[in-house]
Amino acid sequence: MKEINCSNNNNIVLGEGFASEEVNFVIPSHEFSKQAHVSSLQKYAEMYGKSVEDPAGFWSEIASEFYWKQKWGQPVYTHNLDIRNGKINIQWFKGGKTNICYNCLDRNINAGNGDKFAILWEGNDLGRDATLTYTQLLARVCQLANYLKSIGVGKGDAVIIYLPMLMELPIAMLACARIGAVHSVVFAGFSAESLAQRIVDCKPKVVITCSAVKRGAKTIFLKDIVDDALTQSAQNSVKIDVCLTFENESALQKQMTKWVEGRDIWWQDVVPKYPVTCDVEWVDAEDPLFLLYTSGSTGKPKGVLHTTGGYMVYTATTFKYAFDYKPKDIYWCTADCGWITGHSYVTYGPLLNGATNVVFEGAPNYPDAGRCWDIVDKYKISIFYTAPTLVRSLMREGDEHVTRYSRKSLRVLGSVGEPINPSAWRWFFNVVGDGKCPISDTWWQTETGGFMITPMPGAWPQKPGSATLPFFGVQPVIVDEKGVELEGECSGYLCVKNSWPSAFRTLYGDHERYETTYFSAFPGYYFTGDGCNRDKDGYYWLTGRVDDVINVSGHRIGTAEVESALVSHPQCVEAAVVGVEHDVKGQGIYAFVTLAEGVSYSEELRKSLIKVVRDKIGGFAAPDKIHWAPGLPKTRSGKIMRRILRKIASNSLDELGDTSTLADPTVVDQLIALAHS
Ligand code: 6R9
């Protein structure tokens, strides 16, 4: 591939933050395009045209490649995305009976791929690894599925999975899917309190965890966190009868793990005793597959609910096209299954395609900054999918950590989680990919289930920093603040018109919140919460969240969640949290904190405020900066003016704007004076 400078004849309007960088096109090589699933913009345009003109026909044809116990009924989909016409509702392939675990495993085995590796597992410590073929994976899934059935878990029951990136994590997800149970994976970096909150919300029949995990040189005692969470949930009247615990012996052995007799069961003591075959529970396409909690603008995390059929068809298809996946590829996504990326593009998308999938337990910079490329060479990885924050942190360590490895197996790179700044894009492209691997910068969300705006490698030129064009069937629109759809080159709020198969169907137990959060701001559309520019070539440039959600290292954190953690500290009376630009994390967390009368600021207090956030949410949500605030800028009606706080946090004092409408304009001067204390 070559990068050509088009800045003279193609001056593209850049997204906020990228304004000083020149935009170049990166043209796919002829050899790459020739072999790609979608080899040209013209071919894409034909397929895209069909997908939006006849979504039912387009998706039915693809869905027919999967196994359905019973074919879906007509119409193929129904939806109402317009709140003015009544309840929001989306259905795809209703009446069809299928099972996603069967389609991931049995279907691929029946097609002759039983001996192909499904999972290549790489442990945290060098030299620890393991593999599972499709046949072996199915056997492990069935044993767990049988065990779960034996303790009374059945169709529609929730199961909480709090596991690190062991093979047992995708095994547990697939076992739930096999018996129609609804998994809810909680990222193993969440605190006991966050885990308890999720347990109380979805009331699982069982919690699945492990003794502990090593990440880098650190051991994290997961079972202790679960014990604490189960005590907290019992205090909220949700008692869990079974805590199935995998002994992760390299981190912590059985004898050292705290135990509650009668409730806690060792995975290794029970699961291997069960048969290696297990009948499939055929479920309706619209039966729930999983719940995944994500952060929103208000305090309580939202249980995003995905159903089976549409999610299956869409994740498989996006995986195939956006990565130009071919059966001989070896694929590695660095995301954790605790986030949506791990659901759709570690577990389901790759396995539905019969791919060989690397699952990595450890930290990507352990024992040193070359670990990723060591893994790439070890397994001859051809598709490598990661987050901009990792790219930026490795970029800082210097090229030699990359160039001392061959990486010649790589052919496609991917990025997700936040906008990738052009300089990180170029480093990823030139240094990691040796200038030959297209980068799929995939824009999507927990709510969307799969890729929405993404390059198709080989089909069209890329522009560093742009997610480029919509995937099949996706109709993005950019609206102004009044909800008026903008045409051509423009800048505004990103919405989506019409549904796509893997759209989330509701927020668990709170359909009203689903409707107000996503479908009320701009009636007739799904509102993504993201700002976006479209350039004159029709390319989309995501500019970040426009709501009160911060994106830290690709993890979504609600400002309200951090604020409520801070104010739970006995010495904090008020807190306002904003995101600020951060070199590695993309955004950092900046907290303005007002203390109780008579309490004075101290380093010790700063640490204890950070600790309270770690305890209530998890380490990844810890504020980067605490700014002591004698008062907060508020309107006369008491609303905190975050706009002003963002400017103070980013030291853009000449952009403070009009402060005269504040109830007390002097607080702004006080805050500026304290900015460097
Ligand atoms: C998949 C995932 C969703 C939010 C989303 C947006 C940001 C994700 C992006 C991106 C620009 C990309 N985001 N991918 N922004 N370019 N390629 O990350 O889901 O955790 O729900 O976050 O992440 O702001 O709204 P989720």
PDB file of C-alpha atoms in Angstrom, residues 205-337:
ATOM      1  CA  LYS A 205     -28.593 -18.474  39.077  1.00  0.00           C
ATOM      2  CA  VAL A 206     -24.819 -18.903  39.353  1.00  0.00           C
ATOM      3  CA  VAL A 207     -21.654 -16.822  39.352  1.00  0.00           C
ATOM      4  CA  ILE A 208     -18.629 -18.226  37.523  1.00  0.00           C
ATOM      5  CA  THR A 209     -15.167 -17.021  38.513  1.00  0.00           C
ATOM      6  CA  CYS A 210     -11.613 -18.208  39.223  1.00  0.00           C
ATOM      7  CA  SER A 211      -9.194 -18.204  42.128  1.00  0.00           C
ATOM      8  CA  ALA A 212      -7.016 -15.353  40.886  1.00  0.00           C
ATOM      9  CA  VAL A 213      -5.188 -14.077  37.821  1.00  0.00           C
ATOM     10  CA  LYS A 214      -1.772 -12.681  37.082  1.00  0.00           C
ATOM     11  CA  ARG A 215      -1.602  -9.600  34.943  1.00  0.00           C
ATOM     12  CA  GLY A 216       1.981  -8.674  34.342  1.00  0.00           C
ATOM     13  CA  ALA A 217       3.793  -9.073  37.640  1.00  0.00           C
ATOM     14  CA  LYS A 218       0.651  -8.467  39.692  1.00  0.00           C
ATOM     15  CA  THR A 219      -1.726 -11.063  41.121  1.00  0.00           C
ATOM     16  CA  ILE A 220      -5.394 -10.100  41.356  1.00  0.00           C
ATOM     17  CA  PHE A 221      -7.421 -12.142  43.826  1.00  0.00           C
ATOM     18  CA  LEU A 222     -10.662 -12.431  41.926  1.00  0.00           C
ATOM     19  CA  LYS A 223     -12.332 -14.913  44.254  1.00  0.00           C
ATOM     20  CA  ASP A 224     -11.904 -12.477  47.178  1.00  0.00           C
ATOM     21  CA  ILE A 225     -13.606  -9.792  45.114  1.00  0.00           C
ATOM     22  CA  VAL A 226     -16.461 -12.167  44.299  1.00  0.00           C
ATOM     23  CA  ASP A 227     -16.831 -13.129  47.985  1.00  0.00           C
ATOM     24  CA  ASP A 228     -17.164  -9.481  48.861  1.00  0.00           C
ATOM     25  CA  ALA A 229     -19.657  -8.898  46.024  1.00  0.00           C
ATOM     26  CA  LEU A 230     -21.770 -11.878  47.072  1.00  0.00           C
ATOM     27  CA  THR A 231     -21.906 -10.589  50.647  1.00  0.00           C
ATOM     28  CA  GLN A 232     -23.031  -7.201  49.346  1.00  0.00           C
ATOM     29  CA  SER A 233     -25.647  -8.673  47.027  1.00  0.00           C
ATOM     30  CA  ALA A 234     -27.023 -10.856  49.844  1.00  0.00           C
ATOM     31  CA  GLN A 235     -27.489  -7.658  51.870  1.00  0.00           C
ATOM     32  CA  ASN A 236     -29.633  -6.501  48.947  1.00  0.00           C
ATOM     33  CA  SER A 237     -31.721  -9.675  49.096  1.00  0.00           C
ATOM     34  CA  VAL A 238     -30.043 -11.400  46.146  1.00  0.00           C
ATOM     35  CA  LYS A 239     -28.536 -14.615  47.429  1.00  0.00           C
ATOM     36  CA  ILE A 240     -26.394 -16.698  45.104  1.00  0.00           C
ATOM     37  CA  ASP A 241     -26.461 -20.438  45.751  1.00  0.00           C
ATOM     38  CA  VAL A 242     -23.538 -21.501  43.566  1.00  0.00           C
ATOM     39  CA  CYS A 243     -20.219 -19.842  42.900  1.00  0.00           C
ATOM     40  CA  LEU A 244     -18.398 -22.024  40.387  1.00  0.00           C
ATOM     41  CA  THR A 245     -14.681 -21.315  40.752  1.00  0.00           C
ATOM     42  CA  PHE A 246     -11.966 -22.310  38.332  1.00  0.00           C
ATOM     43  CA  GLU A 247      -8.616 -22.994  39.954  1.00  0.00           C
ATOM     44  CA  ASN A 248      -6.177 -20.850  37.995  1.00  0.00           C
ATOM     45  CA  GLU A 249      -3.260 -22.589  39.595  1.00  0.00           C
ATOM     46  CA  SER A 250      -0.527 -20.463  38.077  1.00  0.00           C
ATOM     47  CA  ALA A 251      -1.930 -17.485  39.978  1.00  0.00           C
ATOM     48  CA  LEU A 252      -3.401 -18.994  43.141  1.00  0.00           C
ATOM     49  CA  GLN A 253      -3.882 -22.564  44.188  1.00  0.00           C
ATOM     50  CA  LYS A 254      -6.922 -24.120  45.772  1.00  0.00           C
ATOM     51  CA  GLN A 255      -5.472 -24.333  49.263  1.00  0.00           C
ATOM     52  CA  MET A 256      -4.822 -20.602  49.347  1.00  0.00           C
ATOM     53  CA  THR A 257      -8.269 -19.560  48.093  1.00  0.00           C
ATOM     54  CA  LYS A 258     -10.885 -18.409  50.597  1.00  0.00           C
ATOM     55  CA  TRP A 259     -13.904 -20.691  50.528  1.00  0.00           C
ATOM     56  CA  VAL A 260     -17.536 -20.680  51.562  1.00  0.00           C
ATOM     57  CA  GLU A 261     -18.595 -24.295  52.079  1.00  0.00           C
ATOM     58  CA  GLY A 262     -21.885 -25.222  50.462  1.00  0.00           C
ATOM     59  CA  ARG A 263     -21.834 -22.305  48.048  1.00  0.00           C
ATOM     60  CA  ASP A 264     -18.436 -22.483  46.384  1.00  0.00           C
ATOM     61  CA  ILE A 265     -17.655 -25.326  43.988  1.00  0.00           C
ATOM     62  CA  TRP A 266     -14.359 -25.997  42.240  1.00  0.00           C
ATOM     63  CA  TRP A 267     -14.847 -26.159  38.468  1.00  0.00           C
ATOM     64  CA  GLN A 268     -12.192 -28.862  38.188  1.00  0.00           C
ATOM     65  CA  ASP A 269     -14.018 -31.029  40.765  1.00  0.00           C
ATOM     66  CA  VAL A 270     -17.317 -31.156  38.919  1.00  0.00           C
ATOM     67  CA  VAL A 271     -17.219 -30.072  35.264  1.00  0.00           C
ATOM     68  CA  PRO A 272     -14.850 -32.774  33.879  1.00  0.00           C
ATOM     69  CA  LYS A 273     -17.197 -35.467  35.217  1.00  0.00           C
ATOM     70  CA  TYR A 274     -19.970 -34.496  32.826  1.00  0.00           C
ATOM     71  CA  PRO A 275     -20.538 -35.938  29.322  1.00  0.00           C
ATOM     72  CA  VAL A 276     -18.771 -34.297  26.386  1.00  0.00           C
ATOM     73  CA  THR A 277     -21.954 -34.044  24.377  1.00  0.00           C
ATOM     74  CA  CYS A 278     -24.942 -31.923  25.238  1.00  0.00           C
ATOM     75  CA  ASP A 279     -28.187 -31.382  23.392  1.00  0.00           C
ATOM     76  CA  VAL A 280     -28.731 -27.924  22.044  1.00  0.00           C
ATOM     77  CA  GLU A 281     -31.567 -25.727  23.288  1.00  0.00           C
ATOM     78  CA  TRP A 282     -33.083 -24.306  20.112  1.00  0.00           C
ATOM     79  CA  VAL A 283     -34.064 -20.735  20.804  1.00  0.00           C
ATOM     80  CA  ASP A 284     -36.015 -18.126  18.916  1.00  0.00           C
ATOM     81  CA  ALA A 285     -33.923 -15.622  16.987  1.00  0.00           C
ATOM     82  CA  GLU A 286     -35.331 -12.986  19.311  1.00  0.00           C
ATOM     83  CA  ASP A 287     -34.556 -14.837  22.559  1.00  0.00           C
ATOM     84  CA  PRO A 288     -31.904 -13.045  24.622  1.00  0.00           C
ATOM     85  CA  LEU A 289     -28.295 -14.134  24.175  1.00  0.00           C
ATOM     86  CA  PHE A 290     -26.553 -11.855  26.617  1.00  0.00           C
ATOM     87  CA  LEU A 291     -26.658  -8.824  28.823  1.00  0.00           C
ATOM     88  CA  LEU A 292     -23.682  -6.529  28.988  1.00  0.00           C
ATOM     89  CA  TYR A 293     -23.601  -3.607  31.363  1.00  0.00           C
ATOM     90  CA  THR A 294     -22.249  -0.359  30.030  1.00  0.00           C
ATOM     91  CA  SER A 295     -21.921   3.169  31.308  1.00  0.00           C
ATOM     92  CA  GLY A 296     -24.288   5.956  30.431  1.00  0.00           C
ATOM     93  CA  SER A 297     -24.821   9.577  31.319  1.00  0.00           C
ATOM     94  CA  THR A 298     -26.561   8.782  34.582  1.00  0.00           C
ATOM     95  CA  GLY A 299     -25.289   6.863  37.579  1.00  0.00           C
ATOM     96  CA  LYS A 300     -26.583   3.339  37.118  1.00  0.00           C
ATOM     97  CA  PRO A 301     -24.942   1.099  34.482  1.00  0.00           C
ATOM     98  CA  LYS A 302     -27.293  -0.052  31.758  1.00  0.00           C
ATOM     99  CA  GLY A 303     -27.869  -3.705  30.938  1.00  0.00           C
ATOM    100  CA  VAL A 304     -27.637  -3.732  27.140  1.00  0.00           C
ATOM    101  CA  LEU A 305     -29.600  -6.722  25.865  1.00  0.00           C
ATOM    102  CA  HIS A 306     -28.727  -8.539  22.656  1.00  0.00           C
ATOM    103  CA  THR A 307     -30.776 -11.311  21.128  1.00  0.00           C
ATOM    104  CA  THR A 308     -29.617 -14.349  19.189  1.00  0.00           C
ATOM    105  CA  GLY A 309     -30.354 -14.483  15.455  1.00  0.00           C
ATOM    106  CA  GLY A 310     -29.603 -10.984  14.209  1.00  0.00           C
ATOM    107  CA  TYR A 311     -26.534 -10.721  16.423  1.00  0.00           C
ATOM    108  CA  MET A 312     -25.221 -14.013  15.068  1.00  0.00           C
ATOM    109  CA  VAL A 313     -25.670 -13.074  11.420  1.00  0.00           C
ATOM    110  CA  TYR A 314     -24.294  -9.584  11.833  1.00  0.00           C
ATOM    111  CA  THR A 315     -21.180 -10.294  13.936  1.00  0.00           C
ATOM    112  CA  ALA A 316     -20.167 -13.116  11.595  1.00  0.00           C
ATOM    113  CA  THR A 317     -20.614 -10.960   8.495  1.00  0.00           C
ATOM    114  CA  THR A 318     -18.834  -7.891   9.825  1.00  0.00           C
ATOM    115  CA  PHE A 319     -15.910 -10.052  10.967  1.00  0.00           C
ATOM    116  CA  LYS A 320     -15.599 -11.608   7.530  1.00  0.00           C
ATOM    117  CA  TYR A 321     -15.695  -8.385   5.534  1.00  0.00           C
ATOM    118  CA  ALA A 322     -14.030  -5.797   7.767  1.00  0.00           C
ATOM    119  CA  PHE A 323     -10.989  -8.014   8.313  1.00  0.00           C
ATOM    120  CA  ASP A 324     -11.176  -9.660   4.898  1.00  0.00           C
ATOM    121  CA  TYR A 325     -11.086 -12.926   6.829  1.00  0.00           C
ATOM    122  CA  LYS A 326      -9.990 -16.097   5.006  1.00  0.00           C
ATOM    123  CA  PRO A 327      -9.908 -19.618   6.497  1.00  0.00           C
ATOM    124  CA  LYS A 328      -6.121 -19.702   6.740  1.00  0.00           C
ATOM    125  CA  ASP A 329      -5.887 -16.508   8.774  1.00  0.00           C
ATOM    126  CA  ILE A 330      -4.749 -16.554  12.380  1.00  0.00           C
ATOM    127  CA  TYR A 331      -6.589 -13.852  14.242  1.00  0.00           C
ATOM    128  CA  TRP A 332      -5.833 -11.996  17.453  1.00  0.00           C
ATOM    129  CA  CYS A 333      -8.021  -9.404  19.125  1.00  0.00           C
ATOM    130  CA  THR A 334      -6.429  -7.956  22.260  1.00  0.00           C
ATOM    131  CA  ALA A 335      -9.774  -6.990  23.833  1.00  0.00           C
ATOM    132  CA  ASP A 336     -11.076  -8.636  26.968  1.00  0.00           C
ATOM    133  CA  CYS A 337     -14.334 -10.606  26.781  1.00  0.00           C
TER     134      CYS A 337
END
